[in-house]
mmCIF file of C-alpha atoms and ligand atoms in Angstrom:
data_model
loop_
_atom_site.group_PDB
_atom_site.id
_atom_site.type_symbol
_atom_site.label_atom_id
_atom_site.label_comp_id
_atom_site.label_asym_id
_atom_site.label_seq_id
_atom_site.Cartn_x
_atom_site.Cartn_y
_atom_site.Cartn_z
ATOM 1 C CA MET A 586 -12.455 -23.162 -40.248
ATOM 2 C CA ARG A 587 -12.809 -19.472 -41.034
ATOM 3 C CA LYS A 588 -11.509 -18.003 -44.261
ATOM 4 C CA LYS A 589 -8.089 -16.307 -44.339
ATOM 5 C CA ILE A 590 -8.105 -13.264 -46.598
ATOM 6 C CA VAL A 591 -5.479 -10.878 -47.882
ATOM 7 C CA ALA A 592 -7.323 -7.993 -49.532
ATOM 8 C CA GLY A 593 -5.615 -5.185 -51.410
ATOM 9 C CA ASN A 594 -7.103 -1.699 -51.252
ATOM 10 C CA TRP A 595 -5.740 0.168 -54.240
ATOM 11 C CA LYS A 596 -7.504 3.387 -53.161
ATOM 12 C CA MET A 597 -7.478 6.111 -55.889
ATOM 13 C CA ASN A 598 -4.366 4.829 -57.661
ATOM 14 C CA LEU A 599 -3.537 3.365 -61.106
ATOM 15 C CA ASP A 600 -5.038 4.333 -64.443
ATOM 16 C CA TYR A 601 -6.901 1.677 -66.427
ATOM 17 C CA ASN A 602 -3.893 0.097 -68.142
ATOM 18 C CA GLU A 603 -1.700 0.260 -65.054
ATOM 19 C CA GLY A 604 -4.406 -1.501 -63.040
ATOM 20 C CA LEU A 605 -4.769 -4.323 -65.562
ATOM 21 C CA ALA A 606 -1.018 -4.791 -65.800
ATOM 22 C CA LEU A 607 -0.594 -4.950 -62.020
ATOM 23 C CA PHE A 608 -3.514 -7.347 -61.615
ATOM 24 C CA SER A 609 -2.101 -9.673 -64.291
ATOM 25 C CA GLU A 610 1.208 -9.740 -62.436
ATOM 26 C CA ILE A 611 -0.588 -10.392 -59.153
ATOM 27 C CA ILE A 612 -2.560 -13.295 -60.638
ATOM 28 C CA ASN A 613 0.603 -14.909 -61.976
ATOM 29 C CA MET A 614 2.419 -14.561 -58.688
ATOM 30 C CA VAL A 615 -0.446 -15.334 -56.308
ATOM 31 C CA LYS A 616 -2.213 -18.165 -58.143
ATOM 32 C CA ASP A 617 -0.115 -20.928 -56.595
ATOM 33 C CA GLU A 618 0.250 -19.220 -53.220
ATOM 34 C CA ALA A 619 -3.355 -18.762 -52.108
ATOM 35 C CA THR A 620 -4.354 -22.250 -51.026
ATOM 36 C CA GLY A 621 -6.776 -24.011 -48.682
ATOM 37 C CA THR A 622 -9.166 -21.603 -46.999
ATOM 38 C CA GLN A 623 -7.203 -18.587 -48.222
ATOM 39 C CA GLU A 624 -8.413 -15.972 -50.648
ATOM 40 C CA ALA A 625 -6.639 -13.009 -52.254
ATOM 41 C CA VAL A 626 -8.920 -10.070 -53.066
ATOM 42 C CA ILE A 627 -8.178 -6.881 -54.959
ATOM 43 C CA CYS A 628 -10.459 -3.911 -54.298
ATOM 44 C CA SER A 629 -9.811 -1.587 -57.196
ATOM 45 C CA PRO A 630 -11.280 1.693 -58.404
ATOM 46 C CA PHE A 631 -14.612 1.173 -60.192
ATOM 47 C CA ILE A 632 -13.127 1.616 -63.671
ATOM 48 C CA HIS A 633 -11.030 -1.548 -63.354
ATOM 49 C CA ILE A 634 -13.492 -3.921 -61.768
ATOM 50 C CA HIS A 635 -15.144 -5.501 -64.781
ATOM 51 C CA SER A 636 -11.836 -6.150 -66.564
ATOM 52 C CA LEU A 637 -10.209 -7.555 -63.425
ATOM 53 C CA VAL A 638 -13.111 -9.945 -62.962
ATOM 54 C CA GLN A 639 -12.595 -11.173 -66.537
ATOM 55 C CA LEU A 640 -8.868 -11.685 -65.906
ATOM 56 C CA SER A 641 -9.561 -13.539 -62.653
ATOM 57 C CA LYS A 642 -11.850 -16.131 -64.268
ATOM 58 C CA GLY A 643 -10.622 -19.638 -63.551
ATOM 59 C CA TYR A 644 -8.712 -18.619 -60.418
ATOM 60 C CA SER A 645 -10.932 -19.675 -57.558
ATOM 61 C CA LYS A 646 -8.744 -18.124 -54.851
ATOM 62 C CA ILE A 647 -8.603 -14.666 -56.409
ATOM 63 C CA ALA A 648 -11.551 -12.285 -56.149
ATOM 64 C CA VAL A 649 -12.309 -8.672 -56.962
ATOM 65 C CA GLY A 650 -14.092 -5.998 -54.981
ATOM 66 C CA ALA A 651 -15.050 -2.340 -54.934
ATOM 67 C CA GLN A 652 -14.064 0.264 -52.358
ATOM 68 C CA ASN A 653 -17.479 1.821 -51.814
ATOM 69 C CA ALA A 654 -21.120 1.514 -52.886
ATOM 70 C CA HIS A 655 -24.129 3.774 -52.559
ATOM 71 C CA GLN A 656 -26.780 3.092 -49.940
ATOM 72 C CA GLU A 657 -29.727 3.488 -52.332
ATOM 73 C CA GLU A 658 -30.627 0.901 -54.939
ATOM 74 C CA LYS A 659 -30.717 3.444 -57.793
ATOM 75 C CA GLY A 660 -31.805 6.957 -58.643
ATOM 76 C CA ALA A 661 -30.776 10.543 -59.222
ATOM 77 C CA TYR A 662 -27.368 10.462 -57.514
ATOM 78 C CA THR A 663 -25.078 11.860 -60.162
ATOM 79 C CA GLY A 664 -21.659 10.266 -60.130
ATOM 80 C CA GLU A 665 -22.531 7.452 -57.737
ATOM 81 C CA ILE A 666 -22.322 3.680 -58.223
ATOM 82 C CA SER A 667 -24.880 1.218 -56.844
ATOM 83 C CA ALA A 668 -24.280 -2.166 -55.261
ATOM 84 C CA LYS A 669 -26.304 -3.766 -58.063
ATOM 85 C CA MET A 670 -24.017 -2.218 -60.690
ATOM 86 C CA ILE A 671 -20.960 -3.520 -58.861
ATOM 87 C CA LYS A 672 -22.470 -6.980 -58.571
ATOM 88 C CA SER A 673 -23.273 -6.989 -62.278
ATOM 89 C CA THR A 674 -19.540 -6.744 -63.077
ATOM 90 C CA GLY A 675 -18.928 -10.021 -61.249
ATOM 91 C CA ALA A 676 -17.279 -8.436 -58.192
ATOM 92 C CA ALA A 677 -17.694 -10.357 -54.952
ATOM 93 C CA TYR A 678 -16.703 -7.840 -52.261
ATOM 94 C CA VAL A 679 -17.111 -4.198 -51.338
ATOM 95 C CA ILE A 680 -15.143 -2.268 -48.713
ATOM 96 C CA LEU A 681 -17.528 -0.219 -46.559
ATOM 97 C CA GLY A 682 -16.670 2.357 -43.915
ATOM 98 C CA HIS A 683 -12.977 2.746 -44.630
ATOM 99 C CA SER A 684 -11.704 5.517 -42.342
ATOM 100 C CA GLU A 685 -10.937 7.679 -45.383
ATOM 101 C CA ARG A 686 -14.624 7.501 -46.331
ATOM 102 C CA ARG A 687 -15.646 8.249 -42.746
ATOM 103 C CA GLN A 688 -13.179 11.147 -42.534
ATOM 104 C CA TYR A 689 -13.370 12.810 -45.970
ATOM 105 C CA PHE A 690 -16.916 11.919 -47.002
ATOM 106 C CA GLY A 691 -18.654 12.144 -43.626
ATOM 107 C CA GLU A 692 -19.829 8.533 -43.597
ATOM 108 C CA THR A 693 -21.513 7.766 -40.281
ATOM 109 C CA ASN A 694 -22.322 4.449 -38.651
ATOM 110 C CA ALA A 695 -26.014 5.008 -39.507
ATOM 111 C CA LEU A 696 -25.219 5.557 -43.192
ATOM 112 C CA LEU A 697 -22.903 2.543 -43.192
ATOM 113 C CA ALA A 698 -25.656 0.379 -41.731
ATOM 114 C CA LYS A 699 -27.765 1.283 -44.778
ATOM 115 C CA LYS A 700 -24.868 0.666 -47.174
ATOM 116 C CA THR A 701 -24.310 -2.729 -45.563
ATOM 117 C CA ASP A 702 -27.967 -3.686 -46.024
ATOM 118 C CA THR A 703 -27.952 -2.620 -49.672
ATOM 119 C CA ALA A 704 -24.672 -4.405 -50.406
ATOM 120 C CA LEU A 705 -25.910 -7.636 -48.811
ATOM 121 C CA LYS A 706 -29.238 -7.382 -50.620
ATOM 122 C CA ASN A 707 -27.253 -7.327 -53.861
ATOM 123 C CA ASP A 708 -25.162 -10.310 -52.859
ATOM 124 C CA LEU A 709 -21.911 -8.432 -52.266
ATOM 125 C CA ARG A 710 -19.764 -9.351 -49.243
ATOM 126 C CA PRO A 711 -18.952 -6.187 -47.298
ATOM 127 C CA ILE A 712 -15.470 -5.782 -45.833
ATOM 128 C CA PHE A 713 -16.682 -3.579 -43.005
ATOM 129 C CA CYS A 714 -13.971 -1.295 -41.575
ATOM 130 C CA ILE A 715 -13.812 -0.088 -38.007
ATOM 131 C CA GLY A 716 -11.088 1.566 -35.973
ATOM 132 C CA GLU A 717 -10.281 4.364 -33.582
ATOM 133 C CA THR A 718 -8.388 7.618 -34.074
ATOM 134 C CA LEU A 719 -5.212 8.470 -32.179
ATOM 135 C CA GLN A 720 -7.121 10.893 -29.919
ATOM 136 C CA GLU A 721 -9.642 8.177 -29.075
ATOM 137 C CA ARG A 722 -6.867 5.737 -28.207
ATOM 138 C CA GLU A 723 -5.061 8.324 -26.114
ATOM 139 C CA ALA A 724 -8.306 9.125 -24.315
ATOM 140 C CA ASN A 725 -8.699 5.396 -23.676
ATOM 141 C CA THR A 726 -12.089 5.315 -25.429
ATOM 142 C CA HIS A 727 -11.009 2.958 -28.228
ATOM 143 C CA PHE A 728 -13.007 -0.043 -26.983
ATOM 144 C CA ASP A 729 -16.164 2.103 -26.719
ATOM 145 C CA VAL A 730 -15.624 3.563 -30.188
ATOM 146 C CA ILE A 731 -15.226 0.120 -31.718
ATOM 147 C CA LYS A 732 -18.238 -1.253 -29.887
ATOM 148 C CA THR A 733 -20.365 1.660 -31.143
ATOM 149 C CA GLN A 734 -19.158 1.082 -34.714
ATOM 150 C CA LEU A 735 -20.172 -2.576 -34.411
ATOM 151 C CA VAL A 736 -23.528 -1.948 -32.731
ATOM 152 C CA ASP A 737 -24.628 0.962 -34.928
ATOM 153 C CA GLY A 738 -23.069 -0.289 -38.161
ATOM 154 C CA ILE A 739 -23.680 -4.051 -38.346
ATOM 155 C CA PHE A 740 -25.254 -5.569 -35.218
ATOM 156 C CA HIS A 741 -28.760 -4.903 -36.581
ATOM 157 C CA LEU A 742 -28.181 -7.818 -39.004
ATOM 158 C CA ASP A 743 -29.525 -11.258 -38.248
ATOM 159 C CA ALA A 744 -26.977 -14.049 -37.814
ATOM 160 C CA GLU A 745 -27.427 -15.328 -41.362
ATOM 161 C CA ALA A 746 -26.704 -11.928 -42.912
ATOM 162 C CA PHE A 747 -23.901 -11.226 -40.438
ATOM 163 C CA ALA A 748 -22.147 -14.425 -41.532
ATOM 164 C CA LYS A 749 -21.546 -12.876 -44.978
ATOM 165 C CA LEU A 750 -19.471 -10.001 -43.565
ATOM 166 C CA VAL A 751 -15.738 -9.667 -43.283
ATOM 167 C CA ILE A 752 -14.599 -7.197 -40.620
ATOM 168 C CA ALA A 753 -11.429 -5.133 -40.932
ATOM 169 C CA TYR A 754 -9.900 -3.468 -37.889
ATOM 170 C CA GLU A 755 -7.946 -0.469 -39.120
ATOM 171 C CA PRO A 756 -6.674 1.894 -36.429
ATOM 172 C CA VAL A 757 -6.895 5.307 -38.090
ATOM 173 C CA TRP A 758 -3.507 6.296 -36.669
ATOM 174 C CA ALA A 759 -1.916 3.439 -38.639
ATOM 175 C CA ILE A 760 -3.421 4.274 -42.033
ATOM 176 C CA GLY A 761 -1.047 5.728 -44.565
ATOM 177 C CA THR A 762 1.281 6.781 -41.728
ATOM 178 C CA GLY A 763 3.787 3.936 -41.867
ATOM 179 C CA VAL A 764 2.966 3.296 -38.189
ATOM 180 C CA THR A 765 1.573 -0.185 -37.527
ATOM 181 C CA ALA A 766 -0.234 -1.375 -34.443
ATOM 182 C CA THR A 767 1.940 -3.870 -32.592
ATOM 183 C CA SER A 768 0.733 -7.428 -32.948
ATOM 184 C CA ALA A 769 -0.312 -7.299 -29.269
ATOM 185 C CA GLN A 770 -2.336 -4.103 -29.774
ATOM 186 C CA ALA A 771 -4.023 -5.553 -32.859
ATOM 187 C CA GLN A 772 -4.706 -8.923 -31.218
ATOM 188 C CA GLU A 773 -6.236 -7.205 -28.180
ATOM 189 C CA ILE A 774 -8.787 -5.426 -30.369
ATOM 190 C CA HIS A 775 -9.474 -8.437 -32.599
ATOM 191 C CA GLU A 776 -10.148 -10.544 -29.523
ATOM 192 C CA PHE A 777 -12.478 -7.825 -28.221
ATOM 193 C CA ILE A 778 -14.360 -7.718 -31.543
ATOM 194 C CA ARG A 779 -14.755 -11.510 -31.554
ATOM 195 C CA LYS A 780 -16.046 -11.468 -27.963
ATOM 196 C CA GLU A 781 -18.597 -8.777 -28.863
ATOM 197 C CA ILE A 782 -19.775 -10.878 -31.804
ATOM 198 C CA ALA A 783 -20.076 -13.918 -29.541
ATOM 199 C CA ALA A 784 -22.101 -11.916 -27.001
ATOM 200 C CA LYS A 785 -24.419 -10.544 -29.689
ATOM 201 C CA TYR A 786 -24.791 -13.677 -31.835
ATOM 202 C CA SER A 787 -23.052 -16.848 -30.642
ATOM 203 C CA GLN A 788 -19.582 -18.299 -30.181
ATOM 204 C CA GLU A 789 -20.119 -20.264 -33.387
ATOM 205 C CA VAL A 790 -20.804 -17.093 -35.397
ATOM 206 C CA ALA A 791 -17.831 -15.339 -33.757
ATOM 207 C CA ASP A 792 -15.493 -18.242 -34.522
ATOM 208 C CA ALA A 793 -16.577 -18.226 -38.173
ATOM 209 C CA THR A 794 -16.060 -14.460 -38.708
ATOM 210 C CA THR A 795 -12.982 -13.392 -40.652
ATOM 211 C CA ILE A 796 -11.405 -10.333 -38.993
ATOM 212 C CA LEU A 797 -8.649 -8.598 -40.960
ATOM 213 C CA TYR A 798 -6.033 -6.178 -39.724
ATOM 214 C CA GLY A 799 -5.380 -3.061 -41.819
ATOM 215 C CA GLY A 800 -3.070 -0.119 -41.445
ATOM 216 C CA SER A 801 0.437 -0.103 -42.901
ATOM 217 C CA CYS A 802 0.510 -3.905 -43.090
ATOM 218 C CA ASN A 803 3.493 -4.964 -45.215
ATOM 219 C CA PRO A 804 5.664 -8.038 -45.953
ATOM 220 C CA THR A 805 7.859 -7.264 -42.944
ATOM 221 C CA ASN A 806 5.157 -7.100 -40.286
ATOM 222 C CA ALA A 807 2.490 -9.417 -41.779
ATOM 223 C CA ALA A 808 3.894 -12.675 -40.383
ATOM 224 C CA GLU A 809 3.806 -11.503 -36.789
ATOM 225 C CA LEU A 810 0.367 -9.947 -37.157
ATOM 226 C CA PHE A 811 -1.151 -12.968 -38.917
ATOM 227 C CA ALA A 812 0.290 -15.336 -36.299
ATOM 228 C CA GLN A 813 -2.099 -13.851 -33.717
ATOM 229 C CA PRO A 814 -5.037 -16.152 -32.962
ATOM 230 C CA ASP A 815 -7.750 -13.614 -33.851
ATOM 231 C CA ILE A 816 -6.129 -12.037 -36.916
ATOM 232 C CA ASP A 817 -7.320 -13.755 -40.090
ATOM 233 C CA GLY A 818 -5.449 -11.730 -42.678
ATOM 234 C CA GLY A 819 -5.040 -8.160 -43.785
ATOM 235 C CA LEU A 820 -6.506 -5.231 -45.670
ATOM 236 C CA ILE A 821 -3.462 -3.917 -47.459
ATOM 237 C CA GLY A 822 -2.992 -0.346 -48.669
ATOM 238 C CA GLY A 823 0.316 0.760 -50.208
ATOM 239 C CA ALA A 824 1.857 -2.725 -50.328
ATOM 240 C CA SER A 825 -0.998 -3.935 -52.585
ATOM 241 C CA LEU A 826 0.313 -1.633 -55.325
ATOM 242 C CA LYS A 827 3.452 -3.777 -55.666
ATOM 243 C CA SER A 828 2.916 -7.319 -56.933
ATOM 244 C CA ARG A 829 5.944 -8.713 -55.056
ATOM 245 C CA ASP A 830 4.950 -7.153 -51.714
ATOM 246 C CA PHE A 831 1.325 -8.224 -52.059
ATOM 247 C CA THR A 832 2.361 -11.777 -52.971
ATOM 248 C CA ASP A 833 4.780 -11.941 -50.057
ATOM 249 C CA ILE A 834 1.941 -10.984 -47.728
ATOM 250 C CA VAL A 835 -0.297 -13.686 -49.231
ATOM 251 C CA LYS A 836 2.560 -16.200 -48.802
ATOM 252 C CA THR A 837 2.744 -15.374 -45.103
ATOM 253 C CA PHE A 838 0.024 -17.960 -44.505
ATOM 254 C CA ASN A 839 1.925 -20.818 -46.203
HETATM 255 C C1 LIG B 1461 -3.708 1.146 -45.339
HETATM 256 O O1 LIG B 1461 -3.012 0.159 -45.111
HETATM 257 O O2 LIG B 1461 -3.235 2.282 -45.392
HETATM 258 C C2 LIG B 1461 -5.136 1.008 -45.570
HETATM 259 O O3 LIG B 1461 -5.854 1.978 -45.456
HETATM 260 C C3 LIG B 1461 -5.714 -0.285 -45.974
HETATM 261 O O4 LIG B 1461 -7.076 -0.183 -46.237
#
């Protein structure tokens, strides 16, 4: 049975002490709620990661991740953080290709393919984000866009490496806008992604891949989204900054 994941993306929010306080609250509230094949993940700014990992010790269903990593192993890249550095803090995950990185930092599928390789080489599990813009949906090219993101970003991996990925479908028009894809719209794309994985790898690999929905997912809409057969959890933006909301989303699976 594939893993169910609720992952918080704190983005560029919370100073050091605020982050630790929120994470402590989240641990206390989530520790008895994430059960079975479920996992709760918090992807924080880099400055928090090491401390959050320390706080999460002993809680097997709570993990920590980063929101980005550099494609090179090391070198003269002032201000950047490598996958190896992230791994050395004890983090387990890294978000790659979030639409904000694609949009504001010019991250392309080719660059993200390199970032994915470097993250996997350093034993981090990428949460690989894909999704179409509003214009692409209106032009009815959303399936093509998503297929290209899959093919150019991650389908170069062999099946063994691919099995370590989590995929997050985040329609760009639903990010930070308060607009959510309907559960039918989200399910349609998740089913498409799973079929593409099956065609490229195998049905077994496709059935084992965790595919999250992201984009204004909150305690009110999570239950309907997560009830869809191909939606295995969420990548949560704003609602992950409130311990009660995040916990309520985690509880949706119970
Ligand atoms: C959102 O929900 O806004 C997100 O971008 C989650 O990554």
